[in-house]
XYZ file of C-alpha atoms in Angstrom:
558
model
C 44.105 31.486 11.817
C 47.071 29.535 11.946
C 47.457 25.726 12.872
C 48.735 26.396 16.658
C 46.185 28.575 17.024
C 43.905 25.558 15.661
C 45.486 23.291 17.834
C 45.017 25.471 21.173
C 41.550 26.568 20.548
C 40.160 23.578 18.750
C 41.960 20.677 18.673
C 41.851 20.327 22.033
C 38.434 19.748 23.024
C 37.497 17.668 20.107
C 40.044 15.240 21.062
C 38.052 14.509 24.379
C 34.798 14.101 22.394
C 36.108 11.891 19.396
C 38.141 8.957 18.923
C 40.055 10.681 16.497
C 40.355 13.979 14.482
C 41.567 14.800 11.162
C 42.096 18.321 10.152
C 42.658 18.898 6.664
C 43.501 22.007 4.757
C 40.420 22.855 2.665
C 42.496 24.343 -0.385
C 45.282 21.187 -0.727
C 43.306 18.777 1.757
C 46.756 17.896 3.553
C 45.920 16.927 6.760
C 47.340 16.334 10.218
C 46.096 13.004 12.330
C 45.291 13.433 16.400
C 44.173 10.750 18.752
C 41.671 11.012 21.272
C 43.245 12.863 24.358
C 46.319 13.022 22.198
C 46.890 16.833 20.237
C 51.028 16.607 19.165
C 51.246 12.700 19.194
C 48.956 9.874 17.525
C 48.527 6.456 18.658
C 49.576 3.242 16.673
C 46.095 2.640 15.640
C 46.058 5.691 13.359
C 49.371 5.558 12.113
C 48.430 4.886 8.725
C 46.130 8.066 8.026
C 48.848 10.248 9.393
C 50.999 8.472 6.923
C 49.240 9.126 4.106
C 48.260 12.787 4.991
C 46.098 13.529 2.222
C 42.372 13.874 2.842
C 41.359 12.315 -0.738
C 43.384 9.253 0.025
C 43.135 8.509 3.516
C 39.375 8.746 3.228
C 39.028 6.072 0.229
C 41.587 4.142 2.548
C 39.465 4.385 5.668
C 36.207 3.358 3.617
C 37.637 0.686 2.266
C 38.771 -0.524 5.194
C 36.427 0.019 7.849
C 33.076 0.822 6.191
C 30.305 -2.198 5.766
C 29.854 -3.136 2.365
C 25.982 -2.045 1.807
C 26.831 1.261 3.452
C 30.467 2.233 1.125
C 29.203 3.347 -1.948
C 27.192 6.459 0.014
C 29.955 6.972 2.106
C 32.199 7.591 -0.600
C 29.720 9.865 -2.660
C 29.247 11.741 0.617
C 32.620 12.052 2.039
C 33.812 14.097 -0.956
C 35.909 16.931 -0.649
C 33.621 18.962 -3.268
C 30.184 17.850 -1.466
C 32.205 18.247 2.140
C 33.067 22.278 0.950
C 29.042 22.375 -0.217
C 27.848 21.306 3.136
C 29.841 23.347 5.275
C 29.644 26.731 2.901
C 25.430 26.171 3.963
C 26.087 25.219 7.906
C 28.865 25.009 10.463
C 28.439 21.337 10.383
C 27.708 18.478 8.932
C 27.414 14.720 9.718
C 27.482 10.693 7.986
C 26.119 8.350 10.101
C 27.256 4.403 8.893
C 28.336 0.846 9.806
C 31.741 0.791 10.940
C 33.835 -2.854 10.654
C 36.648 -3.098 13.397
C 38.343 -6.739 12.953
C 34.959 -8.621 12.402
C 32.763 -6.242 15.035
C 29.818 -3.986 13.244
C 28.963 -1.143 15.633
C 27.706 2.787 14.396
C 29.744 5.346 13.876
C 29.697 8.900 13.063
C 31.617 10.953 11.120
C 31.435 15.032 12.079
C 32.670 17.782 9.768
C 32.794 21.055 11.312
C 34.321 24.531 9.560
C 37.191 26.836 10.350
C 37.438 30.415 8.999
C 40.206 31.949 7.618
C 39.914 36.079 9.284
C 38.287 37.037 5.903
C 35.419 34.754 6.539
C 36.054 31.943 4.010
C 36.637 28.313 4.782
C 39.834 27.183 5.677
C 40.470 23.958 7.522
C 37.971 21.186 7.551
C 38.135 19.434 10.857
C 36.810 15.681 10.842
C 36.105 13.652 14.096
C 35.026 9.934 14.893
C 32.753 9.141 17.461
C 30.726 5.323 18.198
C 27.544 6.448 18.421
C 26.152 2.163 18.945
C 24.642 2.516 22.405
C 21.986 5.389 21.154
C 21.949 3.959 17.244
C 20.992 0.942 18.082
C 18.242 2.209 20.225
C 16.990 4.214 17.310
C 17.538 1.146 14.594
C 15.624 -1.028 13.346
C 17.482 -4.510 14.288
C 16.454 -6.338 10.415
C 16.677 -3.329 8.357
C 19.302 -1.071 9.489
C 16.807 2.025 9.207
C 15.335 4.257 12.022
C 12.860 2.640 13.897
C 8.976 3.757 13.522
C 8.871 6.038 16.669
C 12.508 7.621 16.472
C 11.817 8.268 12.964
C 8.593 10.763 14.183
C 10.489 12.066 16.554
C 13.109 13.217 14.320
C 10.645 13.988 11.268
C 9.020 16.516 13.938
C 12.001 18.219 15.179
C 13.605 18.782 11.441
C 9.963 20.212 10.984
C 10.475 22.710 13.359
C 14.161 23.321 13.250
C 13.669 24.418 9.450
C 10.503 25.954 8.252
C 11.587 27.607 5.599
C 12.757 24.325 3.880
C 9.952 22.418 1.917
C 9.945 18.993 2.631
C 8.386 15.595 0.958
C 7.318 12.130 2.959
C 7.572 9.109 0.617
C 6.473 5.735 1.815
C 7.117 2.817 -0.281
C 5.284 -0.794 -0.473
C 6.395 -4.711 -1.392
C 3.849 -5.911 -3.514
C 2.496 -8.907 -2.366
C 5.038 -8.909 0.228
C 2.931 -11.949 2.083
C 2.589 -14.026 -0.291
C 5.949 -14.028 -0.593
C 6.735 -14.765 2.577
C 4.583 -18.024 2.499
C 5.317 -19.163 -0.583
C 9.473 -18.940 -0.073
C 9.162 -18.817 4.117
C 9.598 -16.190 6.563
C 13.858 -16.263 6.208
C 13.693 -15.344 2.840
C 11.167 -12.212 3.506
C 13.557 -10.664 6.294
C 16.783 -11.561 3.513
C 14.387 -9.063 1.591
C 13.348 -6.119 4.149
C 17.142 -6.524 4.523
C 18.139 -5.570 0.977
C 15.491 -2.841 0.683
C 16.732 -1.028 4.101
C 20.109 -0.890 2.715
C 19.172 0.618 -0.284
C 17.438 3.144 1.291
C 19.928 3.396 3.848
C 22.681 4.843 1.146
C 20.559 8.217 1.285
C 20.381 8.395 4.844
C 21.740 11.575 6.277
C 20.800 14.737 8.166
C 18.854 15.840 6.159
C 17.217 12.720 4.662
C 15.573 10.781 6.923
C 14.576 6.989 6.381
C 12.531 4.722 8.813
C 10.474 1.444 9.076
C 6.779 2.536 8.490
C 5.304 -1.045 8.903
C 6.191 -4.548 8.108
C 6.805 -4.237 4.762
C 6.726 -0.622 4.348
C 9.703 2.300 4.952
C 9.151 5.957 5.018
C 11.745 8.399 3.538
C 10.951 12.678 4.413
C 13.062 14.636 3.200
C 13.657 18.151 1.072
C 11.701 18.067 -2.310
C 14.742 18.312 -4.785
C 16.351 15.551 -2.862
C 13.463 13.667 -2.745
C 12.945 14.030 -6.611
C 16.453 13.001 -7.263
C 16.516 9.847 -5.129
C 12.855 8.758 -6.175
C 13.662 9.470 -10.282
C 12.934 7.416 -12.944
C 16.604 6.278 -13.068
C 17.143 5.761 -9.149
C 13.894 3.175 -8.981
C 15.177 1.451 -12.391
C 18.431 0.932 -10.764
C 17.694 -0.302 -7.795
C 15.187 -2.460 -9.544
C 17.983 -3.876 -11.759
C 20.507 -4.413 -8.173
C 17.663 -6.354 -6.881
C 17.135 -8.542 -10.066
C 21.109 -9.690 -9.381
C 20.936 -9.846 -5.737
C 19.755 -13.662 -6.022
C 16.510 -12.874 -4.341
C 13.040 -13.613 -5.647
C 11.409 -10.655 -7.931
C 9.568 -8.176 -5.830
C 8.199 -4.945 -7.154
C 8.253 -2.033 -4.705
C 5.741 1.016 -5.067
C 6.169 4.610 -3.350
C 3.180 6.904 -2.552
C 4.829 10.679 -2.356
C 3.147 13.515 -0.320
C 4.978 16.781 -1.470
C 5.796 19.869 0.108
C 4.534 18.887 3.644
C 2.535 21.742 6.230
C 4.808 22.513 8.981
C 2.291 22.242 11.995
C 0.575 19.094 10.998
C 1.020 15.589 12.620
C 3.830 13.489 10.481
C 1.232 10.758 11.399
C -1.392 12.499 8.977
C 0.999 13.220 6.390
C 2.043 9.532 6.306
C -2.103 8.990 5.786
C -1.777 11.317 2.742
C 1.234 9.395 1.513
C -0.219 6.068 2.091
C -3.552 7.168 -0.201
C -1.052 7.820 -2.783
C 0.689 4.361 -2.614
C -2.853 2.605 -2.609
C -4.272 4.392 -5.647
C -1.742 2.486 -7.592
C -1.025 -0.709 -5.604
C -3.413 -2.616 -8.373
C -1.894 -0.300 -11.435
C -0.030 -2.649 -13.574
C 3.386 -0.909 -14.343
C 2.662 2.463 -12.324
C 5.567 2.959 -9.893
C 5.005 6.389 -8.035
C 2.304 8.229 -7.699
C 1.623 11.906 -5.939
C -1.005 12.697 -3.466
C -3.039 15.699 -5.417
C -6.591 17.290 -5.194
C -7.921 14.233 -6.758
C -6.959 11.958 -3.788
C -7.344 14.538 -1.387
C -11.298 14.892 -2.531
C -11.472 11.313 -2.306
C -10.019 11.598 0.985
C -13.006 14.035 2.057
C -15.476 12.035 0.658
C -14.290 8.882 2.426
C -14.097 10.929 5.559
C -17.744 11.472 5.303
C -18.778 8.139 4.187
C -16.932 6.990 7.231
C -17.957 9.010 9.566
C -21.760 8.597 8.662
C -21.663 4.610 8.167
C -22.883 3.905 11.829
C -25.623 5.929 11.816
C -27.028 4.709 8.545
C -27.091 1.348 8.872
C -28.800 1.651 12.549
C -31.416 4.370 11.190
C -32.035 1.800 7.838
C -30.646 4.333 5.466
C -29.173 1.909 3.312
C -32.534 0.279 0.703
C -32.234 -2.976 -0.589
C -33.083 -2.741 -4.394
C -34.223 -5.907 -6.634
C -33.317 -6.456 -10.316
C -35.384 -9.244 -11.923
C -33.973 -11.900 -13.747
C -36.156 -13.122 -16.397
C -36.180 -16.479 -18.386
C -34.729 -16.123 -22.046
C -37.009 -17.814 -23.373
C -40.491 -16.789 -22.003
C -39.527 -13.909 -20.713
C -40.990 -15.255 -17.105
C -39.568 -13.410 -14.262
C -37.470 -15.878 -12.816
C -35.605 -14.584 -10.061
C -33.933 -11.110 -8.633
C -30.748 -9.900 -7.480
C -30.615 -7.856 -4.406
C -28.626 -4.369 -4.517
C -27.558 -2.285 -1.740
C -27.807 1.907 -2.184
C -28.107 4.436 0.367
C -30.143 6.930 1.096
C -28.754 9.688 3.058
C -31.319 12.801 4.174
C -28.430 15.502 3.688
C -26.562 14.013 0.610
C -29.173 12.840 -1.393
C -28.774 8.741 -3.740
C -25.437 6.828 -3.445
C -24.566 4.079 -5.755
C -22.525 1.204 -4.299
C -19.567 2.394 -6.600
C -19.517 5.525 -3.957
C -19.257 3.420 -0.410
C -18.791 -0.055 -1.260
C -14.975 -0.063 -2.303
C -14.469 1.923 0.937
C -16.709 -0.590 2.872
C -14.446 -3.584 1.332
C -11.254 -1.472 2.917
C -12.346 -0.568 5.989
C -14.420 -3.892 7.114
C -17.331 -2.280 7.284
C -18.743 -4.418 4.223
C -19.533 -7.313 6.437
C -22.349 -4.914 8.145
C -23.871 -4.273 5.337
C -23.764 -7.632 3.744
C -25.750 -8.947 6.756
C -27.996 -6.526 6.813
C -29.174 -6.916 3.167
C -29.329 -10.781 3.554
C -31.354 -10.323 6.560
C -33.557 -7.506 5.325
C -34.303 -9.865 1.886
C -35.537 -12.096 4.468
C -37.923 -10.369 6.139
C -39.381 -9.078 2.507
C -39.492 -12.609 1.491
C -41.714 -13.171 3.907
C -44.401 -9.805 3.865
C -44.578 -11.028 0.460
C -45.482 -14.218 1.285
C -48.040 -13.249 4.200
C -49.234 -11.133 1.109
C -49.947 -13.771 -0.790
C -47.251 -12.824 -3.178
C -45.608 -15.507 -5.436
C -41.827 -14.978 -5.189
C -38.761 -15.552 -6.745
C -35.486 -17.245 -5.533
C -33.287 -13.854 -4.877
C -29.944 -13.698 -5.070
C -27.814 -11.305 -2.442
C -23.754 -10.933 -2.798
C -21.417 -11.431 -0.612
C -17.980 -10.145 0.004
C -14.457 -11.696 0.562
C -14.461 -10.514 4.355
C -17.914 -11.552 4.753
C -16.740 -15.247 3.918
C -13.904 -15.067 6.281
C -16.363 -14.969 8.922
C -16.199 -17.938 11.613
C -20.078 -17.669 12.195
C -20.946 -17.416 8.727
C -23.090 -20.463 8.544
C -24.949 -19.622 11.416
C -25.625 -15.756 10.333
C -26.907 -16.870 7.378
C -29.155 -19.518 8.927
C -30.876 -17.478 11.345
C -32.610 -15.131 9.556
C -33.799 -17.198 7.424
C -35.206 -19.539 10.053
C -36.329 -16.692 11.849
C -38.639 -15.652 9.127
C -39.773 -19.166 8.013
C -38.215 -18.728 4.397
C -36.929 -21.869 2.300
C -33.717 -21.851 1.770
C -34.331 -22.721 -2.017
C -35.601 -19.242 -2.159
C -32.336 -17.445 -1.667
C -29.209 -18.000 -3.626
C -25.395 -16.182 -2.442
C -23.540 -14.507 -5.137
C -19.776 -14.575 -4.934
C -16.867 -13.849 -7.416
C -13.663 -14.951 -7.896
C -11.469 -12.493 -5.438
C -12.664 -15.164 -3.091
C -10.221 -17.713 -4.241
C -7.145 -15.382 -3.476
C -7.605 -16.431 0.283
C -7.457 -20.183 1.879
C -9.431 -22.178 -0.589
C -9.576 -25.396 1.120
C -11.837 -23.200 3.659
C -13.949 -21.687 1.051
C -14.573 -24.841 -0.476
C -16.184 -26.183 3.014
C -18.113 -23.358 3.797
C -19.960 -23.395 0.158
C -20.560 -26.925 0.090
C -21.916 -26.478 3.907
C -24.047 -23.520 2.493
C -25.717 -25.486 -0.319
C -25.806 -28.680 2.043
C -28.713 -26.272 3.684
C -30.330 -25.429 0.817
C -28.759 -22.685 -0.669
C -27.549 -22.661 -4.216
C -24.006 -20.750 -5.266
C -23.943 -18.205 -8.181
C -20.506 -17.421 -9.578
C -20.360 -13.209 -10.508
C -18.710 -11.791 -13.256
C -17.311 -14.869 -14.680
C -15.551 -14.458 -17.936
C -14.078 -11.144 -16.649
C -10.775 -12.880 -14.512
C -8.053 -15.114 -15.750
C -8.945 -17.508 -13.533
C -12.718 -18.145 -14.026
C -12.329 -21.297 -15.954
C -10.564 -23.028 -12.921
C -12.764 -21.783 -10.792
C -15.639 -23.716 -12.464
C -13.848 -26.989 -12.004
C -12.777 -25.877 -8.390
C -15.800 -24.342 -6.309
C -19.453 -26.494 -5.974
C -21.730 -23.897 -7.632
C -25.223 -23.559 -8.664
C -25.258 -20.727 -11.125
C -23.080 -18.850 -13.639
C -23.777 -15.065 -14.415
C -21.644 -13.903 -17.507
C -20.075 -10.288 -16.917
C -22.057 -7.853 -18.712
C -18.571 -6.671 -20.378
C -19.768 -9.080 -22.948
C -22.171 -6.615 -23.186
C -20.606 -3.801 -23.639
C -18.680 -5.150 -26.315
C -21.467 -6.640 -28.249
C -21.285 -7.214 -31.934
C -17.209 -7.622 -31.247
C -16.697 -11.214 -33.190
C -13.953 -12.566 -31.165
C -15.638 -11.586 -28.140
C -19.391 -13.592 -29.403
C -17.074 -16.360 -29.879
C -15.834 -15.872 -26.257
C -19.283 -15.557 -25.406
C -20.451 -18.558 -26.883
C -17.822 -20.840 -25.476
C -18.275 -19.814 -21.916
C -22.019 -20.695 -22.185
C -20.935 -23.701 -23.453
C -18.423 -24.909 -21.179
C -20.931 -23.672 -18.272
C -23.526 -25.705 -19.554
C -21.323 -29.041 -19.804
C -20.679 -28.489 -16.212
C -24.376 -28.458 -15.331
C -24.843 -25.259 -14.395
C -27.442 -22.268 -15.220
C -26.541 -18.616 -16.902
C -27.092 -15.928 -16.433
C -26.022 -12.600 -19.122
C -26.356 -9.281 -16.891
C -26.286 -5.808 -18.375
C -28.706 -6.327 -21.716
C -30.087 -3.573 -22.333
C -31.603 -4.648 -26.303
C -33.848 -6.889 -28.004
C -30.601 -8.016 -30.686
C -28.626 -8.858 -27.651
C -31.307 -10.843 -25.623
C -32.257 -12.716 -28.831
C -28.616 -13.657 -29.458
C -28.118 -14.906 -25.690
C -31.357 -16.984 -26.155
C -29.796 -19.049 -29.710
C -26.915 -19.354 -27.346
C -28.586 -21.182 -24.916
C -28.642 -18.443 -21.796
C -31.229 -19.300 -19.261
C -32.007 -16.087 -17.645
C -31.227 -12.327 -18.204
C -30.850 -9.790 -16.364
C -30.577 -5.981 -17.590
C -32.296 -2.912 -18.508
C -33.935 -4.745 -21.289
C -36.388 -5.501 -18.899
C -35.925 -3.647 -15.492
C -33.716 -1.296 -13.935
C -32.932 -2.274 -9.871
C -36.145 -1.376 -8.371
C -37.295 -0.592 -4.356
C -38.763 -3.149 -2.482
C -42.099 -1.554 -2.801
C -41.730 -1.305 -6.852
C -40.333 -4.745 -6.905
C -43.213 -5.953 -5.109
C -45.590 -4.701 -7.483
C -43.245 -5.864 -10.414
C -43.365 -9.571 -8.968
C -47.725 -8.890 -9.094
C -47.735 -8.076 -12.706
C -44.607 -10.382 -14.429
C -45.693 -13.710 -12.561
C-alpha cells in the first residue's frame, strides 16, 4: 500500500477524529506529521514533530514536553517502537491514556495506535492519533487519585470480562496500614498528599488492558491478566515502590495487596473483590507479609463464616449460645473464689463450637455486642436461681469486647439486668484487655471509673501478653489482674519465671489482685502460690463447666 493510497483511504478520516496524526514507517519509523482537518499541510503548532520526522525522537520530545511528570516514565516504557510492533502484531489497535500539560493546563489525553498492512499481510505503517478525551475522563476519574472511579471501574472490569473470555484475569486490591491513624496524627492534607502518591504509582500500569480504580478510602483495585499482574505485583515492583515512597518526603506507610487469581467469567466483580479483600485481611496483622493469595484455605474459611453468619440470628433468639463457668479458686486454700463466664454454642445440626470458631467473626462483623449482652444478662438471671436456691455464690466475671465498650448506653445495659434481677453489683466483675486502649482513652477511662462507681470491679485479661500492659496498669482504674496463661505454657522457662515474678510484683504494689489462668499442674500452682498469686484459674481444678454443672460445683467447693 503506498503512502497516497494511505493518505486517501486513511489519513483522511482520522484527521476529523484527532487533533493530530503521525504516521510512521514501521521498518525505519520515519514519519510524516498531519493536523486535524489538515492531510498535505500541518499547522504551526506541530511544526516541530514534522521537523524532526523520526518516530523514536519526536516521541521522547513530545513526552518530555507535554506529558505530567507522575505519568512520563509509563509513557515512555509504553510508547516504544518494540512494545508499539507487540501490541499491534496481537490487535488492530492499541491505546495510552495520560495527563497531558499544554502551557500550565492538565487535561486527558489519548494516544491511538492503529495498524496498516503491507498486501502480504505484515505490518507496515503505524498510524498514531491525539484525541482530549477530559470531558468523559474526568467523569470516570477519581478527582484525588487520578485512578478510575469505583463504579466506572465495574463497569469496565465487566465488559473486559466479557469481551475476552479466553484471557485469565487477576483482581488485586491493596490496603494503607493504619491509614487513619495517620490521618489524625499528621491531619487530613497530609492523607490525600498520600492517596495521591499511591494513585500515581498505580496509575503508571494503567492501560487497556490493566485496569486500576479507587476501591474505598484507602484502598485501590487493580484486574488485570495474570502474567501482568505477577509482573507488576513482584517482589521487586512492591520493594521499589516502597523505596520511591521512603524519598517522596511523606510519612512511612506500608501498603498490603490481597490477590484473587484467575477470576470466573460470569461472576459479579463485586464478589471477586470479597475474595480479594479476605486475602488482604488474612495478613493485615502479619508483621512483614506483603501479598497474600486467596486459596482453598480462605475460601473454606469463607464457607464457614458464611454459615456462622447466616445462622447467628437464629441462635441467639432460640438460646443456642450456653454460658459456661470456670472457677477461680484461692491459691492458698484452694476455696473457690470466683468464676469466669464463657460463651459456646450449641447448634442442633453442627454439633459444639468453641469461641475460637465465631467469636473473631463476631468481633468483625459487630455481631459481638449481641452476644456480650446476652451472656452478661443471662449470668444475671443464674445469679439469682442460685440465690432463690439458697446457693452461696461467687463474684463472676463476664468479658467484654472493644465494640461492646463503644456503646453509648453501656452503663445503662449493664445496670438493668442486674437491677432487674436484684443482684449486687459486687457480685459481678467485667473483664477487658488491652485492644481497648487502641480507641479514645479519655472515654474508656470514664466509662470504667463510672462502672466501678456502681459497684463493679475491673479485671485486666491477658496482661503480660502486649507491649503495652505495664502502662496500662498505671493508666486504667482496675480491680483485678489475670496473668496470660502463656506463662503457662512456657513454664519452667527461667527468663520467663523471672517475667512472671515481676509482673506479680509490680501488680501487687499497685494494689491489685491476680489471677494465673491456664494451670493445669500441682508444680505450677505451688510456684504461683510462693509468688504471691491470689487466685487460679485452670484445668488444675476445673475445666469451663454448664450452668447446671457449675451449680453443683459451687454446692460441693464452698
Amino acid at each position: 500500500m503506498t503512502h497516497e493510497m494511505l493518505n486517501q483511504k486513511v489519513i483522511s478520516a482520522l484527521c476529523r477524529e484527532y487533533e493530530s496524526v503521525w504516521l510512521v514507517d514501521s521498518k525505519t519509523l520515519e514519519m510524516s506529521v498531519f493536523g486535524a482537518d489538515m492531510v498535505t499541510s500541518i499547522p504551526d503548532s506541530i511544526y516541530t514533530a514534522k521537523k524532526i520526522q523520526n518516530y523514536a525522537a519526536a516521541r521522547t520530545w513530545y513526552i518530555n514536553n507535554y506529558v505530567v511528570e507522575h505519568d512520563r516514565a509509563r509513557v515512555l516504557l509504553q510508547t516504544q517502537p518494540e512494545n508499539i510492533r507487540t501490541q499491534l502484531e496481537k490487535k488492530s489497535f492499541y491505546t495510552i491514556e495520560y495527563s497531558r500539560d499544554n502551557m500550565g493546563v492538565v487535561n486527558y489525553n489519548q494516544l491511538v495506535y492503529a495498524r496498516v498492512n503491507s498486501d502480504e499481510g505484515e505490518l507496515e505503517y503505524i498510524i498514531l492519533g491525539f484525541r482530549d478525551i477530559d470531558i468523559r475522563k474526568k467523569a470516570e476519574r477519581d478527582d484525588l487519585t487520578g485512578v478510575l472511579t469505583r463504579q466506572v471501574f465495574f463497569e469496565k472490569a465487566e465488559n473486559l470480562l466479557k469481551e475476552n473470555p479466553q484471557i485469565q484475569y487477576d483482581l488485586m486490591i491493596s490496603d494503607i496500614v493504619d491509614f487513619k491513624k495517620i490521618n489524625e496524627t499528621y491531619g487530613a492534607d497530609v492523607g490525600d498528599e498520600i492517596l495521591h502518591w499511591v494513585g500515581a504509582q498505580l496509575c503508571e500500569f494503567m492501560s487497556d488492558d490493566v485496569l486500576v480504580g479507587r476501591y474505598g478510602s484507602d484502598q485501590f483495585v487493580v484486574m488485570c491478566g495474570h502474567d501482568l499482574m505477577t509482573e507488576i505485583f513482584s517482589e521487586e515492583n512492591i520493594e521499589r515502590i516502597e523505596q520511591q515512597e521512603h524519598a517522596n518526603g511523606l510519612p512511612h506507610i506500608i501498603i498490603k495487596y490481597g490477590v484473587y487469581e484467575c477470576i470466573t467469567h460470569d461472576k459479579s466483580i463485586l464478589s471477586t473483590c470479597d475474595k480479594a479483600h479476605i486475602a488482604l485481611n488474612s495478613i493485615k496483622h502479619h508483621y512483614g507479609k506483603k501479598l497474600a493469595t486467596y486459596n482453598d484455605v480462605l475460601r473454606k474459611e469463607l464457607e464457614t463464616n458464611r454459615k456462622i453468619e447466616s445462622n447467628m440470628y437464629k441462635a441467639l433468639d432460640e438460646e443456642q449460645f450456653k454460658v459456661y463457668y470456670q472457677p477461680k479458686h484461692d491459691a492458698r486454700s484452694g476455696k473457690i473464689v470466683g468464676a469466669e463466664a464463657l460463651v459456646r454454642w450449641i447448634h442442633p445440626e453442627y454439633g459444639f463450637m468453641s469461641p475460637a470458631d465465631f467469636i473473631p467473626l463476631f468481633e468483625k462483623n459487630g455481631f459481638v455486642v449481641e452476644v456480650d449482652n446476652y451472656v452478661w444478662k443471662k449470668t444475671c438471671e443464674n445469679l439469682k436461681k442460685w440465690t432463690d436456691a439458697g446457693i452461696q455464690t461467687v463474684p463472676v466475671s463476664v468479658n467484654a469486647s472493644k465494640l461492646t465498650f463503644e456503646q453509648e448506653d453501656l452503663l445503662k445495659k449493664y445496670q438493668k439486668p442486674v437491677m432487674e434481677n436484684g443482684i449486687s453489683p459486687q457480685k459481678l466483675h467485667l473483664e477487658i484487655t488491652e485492644t481497648l486502649m487502641t480507641g479514645d482513652t479519655e472515654s474508656l477511662i470514664r466509662k470504667l471509673t463510672a462502672i466501678r462507681a456502681m459497684g463493679f470491679q475491673i479485671e485486666l485479661d491477658d496482661f503480660g501478653s502486649g507491649y503495652s500492659s505495664i502502662n496500662i496498669l498505671s493508666t486504667l482504674p482496675l480491680d483485678v489482674v489475670k496473668l496470660d496463661m502463656s506463662f503457662m505454657r512456657k513454664f519452667g522457662d527461667e527468663k520467663r519465671a523471672k517475667v512472671l515474678a515481676a509482673c506479680i510484683s509490680l501488680a501487687k504494689d499497685l494494689g491489685y489482685k491476680t489471677v494465673s489462668e491456664g494451670v493445669e499442674y500441682k508444680e505450677q500452682c505451688d510456684t504461683l502460690e510462693f509468688l504471691g498469686v491470689d487466685a487460679i484459674q485452670g484445668y488444675y481444678f476445673s475445666k469451663p463447666l454448664p450452668e447446671e454443672d457449675f451449680e453443683k460445683y459451687l454446692v460441693e467447693n464452698i
